[in-house]
Tab-separated table of C-alpha atoms in Angstrom:
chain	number	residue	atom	x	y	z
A	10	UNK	CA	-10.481	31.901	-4.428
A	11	UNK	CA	-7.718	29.989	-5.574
A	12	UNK	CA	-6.479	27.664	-3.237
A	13	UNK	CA	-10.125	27.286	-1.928
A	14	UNK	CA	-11.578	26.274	-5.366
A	15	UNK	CA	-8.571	23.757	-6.046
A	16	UNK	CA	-9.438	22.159	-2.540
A	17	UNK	CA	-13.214	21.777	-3.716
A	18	UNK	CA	-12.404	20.364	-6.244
A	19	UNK	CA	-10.837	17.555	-5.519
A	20	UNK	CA	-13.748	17.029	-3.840
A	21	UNK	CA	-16.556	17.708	-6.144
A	22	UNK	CA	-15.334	15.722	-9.214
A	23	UNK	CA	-18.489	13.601	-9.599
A	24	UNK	CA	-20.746	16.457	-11.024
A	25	UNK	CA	-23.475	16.397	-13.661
A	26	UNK	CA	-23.453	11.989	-13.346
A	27	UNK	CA	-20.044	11.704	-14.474
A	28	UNK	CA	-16.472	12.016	-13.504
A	29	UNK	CA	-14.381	15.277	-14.133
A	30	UNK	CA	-11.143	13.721	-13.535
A	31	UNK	CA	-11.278	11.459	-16.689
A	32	UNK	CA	-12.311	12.434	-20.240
A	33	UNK	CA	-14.207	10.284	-21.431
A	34	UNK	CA	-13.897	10.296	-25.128
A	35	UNK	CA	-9.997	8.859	-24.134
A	36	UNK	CA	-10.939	6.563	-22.356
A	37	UNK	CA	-13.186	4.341	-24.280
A	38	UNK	CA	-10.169	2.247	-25.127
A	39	UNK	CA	-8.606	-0.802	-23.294
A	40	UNK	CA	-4.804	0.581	-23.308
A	41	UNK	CA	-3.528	-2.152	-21.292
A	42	UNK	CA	-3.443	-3.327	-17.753
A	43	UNK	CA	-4.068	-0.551	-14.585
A	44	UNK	CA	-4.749	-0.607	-11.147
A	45	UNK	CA	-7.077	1.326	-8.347
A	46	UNK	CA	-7.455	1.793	-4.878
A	47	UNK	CA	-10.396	0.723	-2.832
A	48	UNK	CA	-11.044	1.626	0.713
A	49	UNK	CA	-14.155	1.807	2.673
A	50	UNK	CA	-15.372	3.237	5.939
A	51	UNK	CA	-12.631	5.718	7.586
A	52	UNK	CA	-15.558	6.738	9.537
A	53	UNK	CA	-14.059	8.973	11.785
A	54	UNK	CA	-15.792	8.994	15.282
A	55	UNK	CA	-16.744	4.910	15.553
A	56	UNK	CA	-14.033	3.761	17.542
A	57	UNK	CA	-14.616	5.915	20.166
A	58	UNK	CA	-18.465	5.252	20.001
A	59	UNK	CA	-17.851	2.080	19.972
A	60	UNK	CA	-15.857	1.641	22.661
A	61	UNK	CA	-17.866	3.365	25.226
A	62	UNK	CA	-20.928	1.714	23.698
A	63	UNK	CA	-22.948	4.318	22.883
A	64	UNK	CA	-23.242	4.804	18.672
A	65	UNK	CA	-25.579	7.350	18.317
A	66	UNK	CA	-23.864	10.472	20.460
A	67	UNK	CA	-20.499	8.796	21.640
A	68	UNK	CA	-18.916	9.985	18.870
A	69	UNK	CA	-16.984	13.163	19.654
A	70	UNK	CA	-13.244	11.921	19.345
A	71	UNK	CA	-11.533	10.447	16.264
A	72	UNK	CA	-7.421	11.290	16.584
A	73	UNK	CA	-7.074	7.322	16.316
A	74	UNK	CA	-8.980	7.510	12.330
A	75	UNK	CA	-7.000	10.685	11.545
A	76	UNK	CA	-3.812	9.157	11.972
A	77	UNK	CA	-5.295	5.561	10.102
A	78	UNK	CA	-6.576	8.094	7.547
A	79	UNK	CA	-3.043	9.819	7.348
A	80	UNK	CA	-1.652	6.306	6.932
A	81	UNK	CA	-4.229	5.401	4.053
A	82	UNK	CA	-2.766	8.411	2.160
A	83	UNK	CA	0.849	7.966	2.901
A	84	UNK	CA	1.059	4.656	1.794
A	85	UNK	CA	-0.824	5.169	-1.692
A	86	UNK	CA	0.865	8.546	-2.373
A	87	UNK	CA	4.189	5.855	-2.248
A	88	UNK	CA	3.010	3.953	-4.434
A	89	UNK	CA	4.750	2.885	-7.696
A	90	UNK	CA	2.959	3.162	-10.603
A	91	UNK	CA	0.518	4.729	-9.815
A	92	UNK	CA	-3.225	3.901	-9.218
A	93	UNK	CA	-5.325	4.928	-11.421
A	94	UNK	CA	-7.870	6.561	-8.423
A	95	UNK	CA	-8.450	6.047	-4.647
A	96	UNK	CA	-12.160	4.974	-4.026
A	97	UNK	CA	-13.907	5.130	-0.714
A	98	UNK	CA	-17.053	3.484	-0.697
A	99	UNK	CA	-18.658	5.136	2.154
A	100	UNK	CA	-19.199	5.864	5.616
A	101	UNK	CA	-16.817	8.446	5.627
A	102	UNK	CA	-17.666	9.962	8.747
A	103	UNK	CA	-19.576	8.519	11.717
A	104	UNK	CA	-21.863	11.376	12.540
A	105	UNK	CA	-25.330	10.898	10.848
A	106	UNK	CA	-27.193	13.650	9.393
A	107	UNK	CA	-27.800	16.418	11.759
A	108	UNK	CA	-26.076	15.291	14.674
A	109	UNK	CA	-23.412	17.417	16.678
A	110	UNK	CA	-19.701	16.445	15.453
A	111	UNK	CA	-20.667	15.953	11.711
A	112	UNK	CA	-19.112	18.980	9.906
A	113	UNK	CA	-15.915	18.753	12.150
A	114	UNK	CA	-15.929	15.191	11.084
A	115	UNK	CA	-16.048	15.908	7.606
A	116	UNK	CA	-13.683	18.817	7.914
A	117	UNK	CA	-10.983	16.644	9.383
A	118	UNK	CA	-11.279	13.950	7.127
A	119	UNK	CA	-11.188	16.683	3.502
A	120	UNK	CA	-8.005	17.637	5.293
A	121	UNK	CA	-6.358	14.715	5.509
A	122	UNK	CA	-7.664	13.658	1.809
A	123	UNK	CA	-6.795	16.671	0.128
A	124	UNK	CA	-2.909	15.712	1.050
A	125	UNK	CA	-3.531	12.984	-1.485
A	126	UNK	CA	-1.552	13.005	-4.284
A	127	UNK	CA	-2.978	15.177	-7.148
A	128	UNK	CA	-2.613	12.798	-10.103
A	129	UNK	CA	-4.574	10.168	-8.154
A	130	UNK	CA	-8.550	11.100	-8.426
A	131	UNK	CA	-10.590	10.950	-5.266
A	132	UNK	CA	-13.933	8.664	-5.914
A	133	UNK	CA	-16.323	8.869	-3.060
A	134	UNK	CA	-19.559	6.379	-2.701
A	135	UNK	CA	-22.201	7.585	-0.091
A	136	UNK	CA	-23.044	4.961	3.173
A	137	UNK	CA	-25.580	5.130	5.501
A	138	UNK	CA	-23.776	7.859	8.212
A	139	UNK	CA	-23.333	10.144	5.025
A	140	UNK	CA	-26.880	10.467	3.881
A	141	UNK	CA	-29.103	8.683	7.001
A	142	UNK	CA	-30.285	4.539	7.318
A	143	UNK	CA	-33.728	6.693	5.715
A	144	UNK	CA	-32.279	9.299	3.293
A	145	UNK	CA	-34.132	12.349	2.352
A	146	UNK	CA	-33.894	14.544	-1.080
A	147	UNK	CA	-32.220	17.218	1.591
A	148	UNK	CA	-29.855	14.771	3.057
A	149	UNK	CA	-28.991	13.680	-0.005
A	150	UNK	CA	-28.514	17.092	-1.614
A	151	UNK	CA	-26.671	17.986	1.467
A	152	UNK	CA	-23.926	15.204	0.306
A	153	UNK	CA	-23.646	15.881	-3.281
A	154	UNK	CA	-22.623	19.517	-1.711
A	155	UNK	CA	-19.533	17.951	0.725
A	156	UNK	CA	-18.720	14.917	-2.070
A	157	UNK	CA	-20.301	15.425	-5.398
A	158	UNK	CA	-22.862	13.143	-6.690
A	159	UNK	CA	-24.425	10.622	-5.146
A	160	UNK	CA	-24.522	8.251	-7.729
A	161	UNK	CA	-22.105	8.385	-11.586
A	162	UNK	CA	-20.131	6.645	-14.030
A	163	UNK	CA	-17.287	6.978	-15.603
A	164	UNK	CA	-14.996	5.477	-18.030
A	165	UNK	CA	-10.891	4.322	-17.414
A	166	UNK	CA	-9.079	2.663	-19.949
A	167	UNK	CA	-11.850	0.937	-21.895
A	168	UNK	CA	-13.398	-0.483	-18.572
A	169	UNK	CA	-16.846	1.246	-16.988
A	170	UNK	CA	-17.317	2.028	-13.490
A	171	UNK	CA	-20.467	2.949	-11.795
A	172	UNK	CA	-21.203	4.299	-8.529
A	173	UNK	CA	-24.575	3.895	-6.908
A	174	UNK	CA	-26.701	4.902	-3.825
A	175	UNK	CA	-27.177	1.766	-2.415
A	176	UNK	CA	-29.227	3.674	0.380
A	177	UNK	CA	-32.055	4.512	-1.986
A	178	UNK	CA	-32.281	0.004	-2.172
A	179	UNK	CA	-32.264	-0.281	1.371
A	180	UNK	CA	-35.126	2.146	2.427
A	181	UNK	CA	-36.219	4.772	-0.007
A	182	UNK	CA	-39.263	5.628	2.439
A	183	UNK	CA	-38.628	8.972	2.071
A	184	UNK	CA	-37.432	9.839	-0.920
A	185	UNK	CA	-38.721	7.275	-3.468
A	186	UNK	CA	-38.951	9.365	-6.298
A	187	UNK	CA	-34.724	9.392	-6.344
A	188	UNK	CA	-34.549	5.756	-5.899
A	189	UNK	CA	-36.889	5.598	-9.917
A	190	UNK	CA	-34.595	8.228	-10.916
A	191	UNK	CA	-31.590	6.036	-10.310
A	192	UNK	CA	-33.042	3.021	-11.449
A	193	UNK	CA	-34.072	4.597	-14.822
A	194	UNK	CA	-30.638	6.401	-15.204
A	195	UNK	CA	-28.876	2.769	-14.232
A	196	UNK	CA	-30.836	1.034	-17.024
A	197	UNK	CA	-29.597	3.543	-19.773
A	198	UNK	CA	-25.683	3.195	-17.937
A	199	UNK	CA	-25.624	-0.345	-18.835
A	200	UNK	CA	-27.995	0.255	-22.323
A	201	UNK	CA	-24.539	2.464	-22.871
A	202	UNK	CA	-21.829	0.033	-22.072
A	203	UNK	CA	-23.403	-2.418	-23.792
A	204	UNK	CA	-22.806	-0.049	-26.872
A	205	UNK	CA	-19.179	0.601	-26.087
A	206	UNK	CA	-18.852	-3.320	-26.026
A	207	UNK	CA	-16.443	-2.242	-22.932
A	208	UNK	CA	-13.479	-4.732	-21.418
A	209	UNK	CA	-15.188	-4.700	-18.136
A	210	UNK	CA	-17.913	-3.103	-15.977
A	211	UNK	CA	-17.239	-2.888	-11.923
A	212	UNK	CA	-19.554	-1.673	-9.359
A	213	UNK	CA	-19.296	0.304	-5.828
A	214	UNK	CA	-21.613	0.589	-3.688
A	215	UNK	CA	-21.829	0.619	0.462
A	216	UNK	CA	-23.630	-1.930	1.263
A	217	UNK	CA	-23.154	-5.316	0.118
A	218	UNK	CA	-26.035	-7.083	-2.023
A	219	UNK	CA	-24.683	-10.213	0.501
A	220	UNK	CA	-22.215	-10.876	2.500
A	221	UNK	CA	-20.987	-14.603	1.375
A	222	UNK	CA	-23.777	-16.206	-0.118
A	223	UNK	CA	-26.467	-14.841	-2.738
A	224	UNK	CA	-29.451	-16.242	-0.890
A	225	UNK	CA	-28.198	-15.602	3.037
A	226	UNK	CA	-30.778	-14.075	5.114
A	227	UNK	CA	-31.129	-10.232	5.230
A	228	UNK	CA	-29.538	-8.193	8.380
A	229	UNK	CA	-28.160	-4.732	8.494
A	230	UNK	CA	-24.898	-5.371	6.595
A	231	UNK	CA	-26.789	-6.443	3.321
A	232	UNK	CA	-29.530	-5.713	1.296
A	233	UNK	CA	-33.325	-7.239	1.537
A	234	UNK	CA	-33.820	-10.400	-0.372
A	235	UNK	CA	-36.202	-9.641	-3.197
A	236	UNK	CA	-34.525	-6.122	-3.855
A	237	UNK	CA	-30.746	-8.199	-3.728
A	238	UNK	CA	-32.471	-10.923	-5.732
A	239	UNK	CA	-33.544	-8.205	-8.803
A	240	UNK	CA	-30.011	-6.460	-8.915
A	241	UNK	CA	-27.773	-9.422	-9.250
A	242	UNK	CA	-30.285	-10.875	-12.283
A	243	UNK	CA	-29.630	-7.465	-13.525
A	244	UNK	CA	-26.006	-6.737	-13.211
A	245	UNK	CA	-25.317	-10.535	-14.027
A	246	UNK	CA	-27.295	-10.381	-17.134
A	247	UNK	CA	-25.400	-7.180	-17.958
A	248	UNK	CA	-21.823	-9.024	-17.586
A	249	UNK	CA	-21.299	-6.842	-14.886
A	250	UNK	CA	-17.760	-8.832	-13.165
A	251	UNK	CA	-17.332	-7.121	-9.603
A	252	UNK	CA	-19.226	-5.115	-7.291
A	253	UNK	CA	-16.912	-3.387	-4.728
A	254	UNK	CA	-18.691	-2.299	-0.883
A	255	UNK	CA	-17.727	-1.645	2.858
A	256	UNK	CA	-19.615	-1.133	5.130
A	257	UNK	CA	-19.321	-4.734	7.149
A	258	UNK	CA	-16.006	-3.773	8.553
A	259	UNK	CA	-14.680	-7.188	8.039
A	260	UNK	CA	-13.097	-8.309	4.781
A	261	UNK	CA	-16.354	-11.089	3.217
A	262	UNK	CA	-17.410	-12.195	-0.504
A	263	UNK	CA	-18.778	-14.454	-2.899
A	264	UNK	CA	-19.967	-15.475	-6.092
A	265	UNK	CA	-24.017	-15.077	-8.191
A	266	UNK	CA	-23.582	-16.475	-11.497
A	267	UNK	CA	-19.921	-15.088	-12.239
A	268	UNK	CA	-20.609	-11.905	-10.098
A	269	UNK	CA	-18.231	-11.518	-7.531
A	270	UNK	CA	-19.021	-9.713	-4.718
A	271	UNK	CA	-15.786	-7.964	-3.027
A	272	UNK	CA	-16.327	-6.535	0.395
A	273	UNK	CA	-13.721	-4.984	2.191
A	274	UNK	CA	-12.441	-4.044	5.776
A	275	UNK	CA	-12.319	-0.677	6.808
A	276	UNK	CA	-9.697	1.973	7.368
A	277	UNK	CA	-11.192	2.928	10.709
A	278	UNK	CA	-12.624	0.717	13.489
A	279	UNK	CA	-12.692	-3.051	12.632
A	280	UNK	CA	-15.478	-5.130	14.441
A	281	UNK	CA	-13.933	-8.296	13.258
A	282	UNK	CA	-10.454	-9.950	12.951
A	283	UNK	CA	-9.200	-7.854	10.183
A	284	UNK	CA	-6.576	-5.339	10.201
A	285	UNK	CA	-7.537	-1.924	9.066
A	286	UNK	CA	-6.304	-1.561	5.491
A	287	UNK	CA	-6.841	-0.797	1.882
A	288	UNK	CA	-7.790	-3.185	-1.636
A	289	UNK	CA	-5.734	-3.052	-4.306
A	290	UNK	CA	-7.595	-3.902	-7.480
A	291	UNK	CA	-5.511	-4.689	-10.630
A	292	UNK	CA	-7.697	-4.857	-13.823
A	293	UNK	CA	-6.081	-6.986	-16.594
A	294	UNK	CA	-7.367	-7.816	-20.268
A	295	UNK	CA	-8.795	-11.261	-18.821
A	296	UNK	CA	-9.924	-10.470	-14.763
A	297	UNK	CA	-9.995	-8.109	-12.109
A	298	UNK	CA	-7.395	-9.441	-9.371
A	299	UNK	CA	-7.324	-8.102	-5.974
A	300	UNK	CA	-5.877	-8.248	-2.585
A	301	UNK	CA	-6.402	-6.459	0.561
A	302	UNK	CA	-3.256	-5.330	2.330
A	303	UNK	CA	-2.814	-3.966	6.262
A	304	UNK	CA	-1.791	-0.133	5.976
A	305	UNK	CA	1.428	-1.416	7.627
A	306	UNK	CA	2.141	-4.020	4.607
A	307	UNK	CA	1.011	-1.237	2.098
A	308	UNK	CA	3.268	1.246	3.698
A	309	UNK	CA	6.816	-0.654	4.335
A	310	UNK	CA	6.216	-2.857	1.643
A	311	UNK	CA	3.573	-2.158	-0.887
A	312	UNK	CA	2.636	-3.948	-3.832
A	313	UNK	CA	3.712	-7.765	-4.288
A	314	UNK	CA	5.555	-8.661	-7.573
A	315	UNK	CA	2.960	-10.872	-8.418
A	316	UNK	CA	0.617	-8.022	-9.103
A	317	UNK	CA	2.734	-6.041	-10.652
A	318	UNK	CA	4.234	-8.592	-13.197
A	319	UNK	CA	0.414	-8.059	-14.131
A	320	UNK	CA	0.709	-4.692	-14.730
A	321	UNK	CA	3.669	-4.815	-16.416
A	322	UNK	CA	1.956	-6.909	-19.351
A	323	UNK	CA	1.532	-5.102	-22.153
A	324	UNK	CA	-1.357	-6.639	-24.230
């Protein structure tokens, strides 16, 4: 069992709504400043879909996002300190729900992961290709198996992270009972940090709640108006600072009300300008600074003195 159970492990650390890698009664308490990881759709099998055009079943090669994957994890297992975790907010694999190169997908990317170093905790947030455009309770289920829950908290260093399904707010046809059950257990997350009087609460989730401006039109890379329009008066109104996605494939952002909303490029195929790359999120006393870095910068040069000389402030 050994080796097995390790590996499973590293995967299944979001279990009963929480985090196992952190424990939580030590880490109610700001110690000073830290950093994380952020990355966001590896999604191994798009670039070959699309680049013969054909997304639903052209999917059946990803060597290119093994080696950007292998990259990823290279160039934060170099880094110095350490991050805190390495978050992926979803779409890690291309293959949707029941369709043909799925578990090799997911097979190839836990083997590249697991070479992650062990003192950094893997975070995983589900997209759309993990759990289906319309999740079910059984695709859903069938996640939590692979990654651990689909949506948690957890505490680091007196600041409160929460991971959610944005799925369940962008069509919960299906399976609408879940989306109550997440809304209800959100509600008593933030009745909770409000108790803890924490330094900060951050966010990550997929899909973005908008892509550059609070009141854009809804399209596929965001979520519907009214539903968008509800969550920011909520998270701003519970001091929430950042909300962290993917799923655009382009690095985009803006502001509700002191909200910011970060999203970032991809490790796999880009559809816009951006190189593939990583976010490096340092949270201070004050702010949460970031900057997204090209897995070549990250690797050859990692991170700028300017962020660390934020780190390195004691408070």
């Amino acid at each position: 069992v050994g080796a097995m159970a390790a590996e499973g492990d590293a995967f299944l650390r979001a279990r009963g709504r929480t985090l196992t890698a952190f424990r939580q009664d030590d880490e109610y308490q700001w110690k000073g400043p830290f950093y994380f990881i952020q990355g966001a759709d590896p999604q191994f099998g798009l670039m070959k879909a699309w680049a013969v055009g054909d997304t639903n079943n052209g999917d059946d090669e990803w060597g290119e996002e093994i080696k950007l994957a292998e990259q990823a994890v290279q160039a934060i297992n170099k880094l110095n300190p350490k991050p805190k975790f390495f978050v992926l907010c979803g779409d890690l694999i291309h293959g949707m729900p029941g369709t043909q190169w799925r578990k090799d997908q997911e097979q190839d990317l836990k083997n590249v992961l697991k070479n992650t170093d062990q003192d950094i905790p893997l975070v995983f947030v589900s997209g759309n290709h993990d759990i289906g455009n319309t999740p079910t309770r059984e695709t859903i289920d069938n996640y939590c198996k692979n990654w651990g829950d689909d949506y948690f908290s957890f505490w680091v260093g007196g600041v409160f992270f929460l991971v959610l399904n944005s799925q369940l707010h962008f069509d919960s046809s299906k399976c609408p009972e879940l989306k109550q059950a997440q809304d209800v257990w959100l509600n008593e997350q933030l009745a909770v940090a409000e108790k803890h009087k924490c330094k900060h609460i951050i966010v990550f989730q997929h899909i973005p709640l908008f892509l550059r401006k609070p009141d854009e039109d809804h399209d596929y890379f965001n979520l519907e108006k009214s539903v968008r329009q509800e969550i920011m008066e909520k998270f701003h109104k519970a001091g929430i600072k950042a909300v962290f996605s993917g799923h655009y494939h382009r690095n985009a952002g803006g502001f509700y009300r002191g909200l910011e909303m970060v999203v970032s490029s991809a490790i796999g195929c880009q559809l816009g300008e951006d190189p593939h790359g990583l976010r490096v999120v340092v949270v201070t006393d004050e702010k949460i600074v970031h900057k997204y870095y090209s897995l070549n910068e990250l690797s050859s040069q990692g991170i700028e003195k300017e962020l660390l000389d934020m780190l390195a402030k004691q408070n």
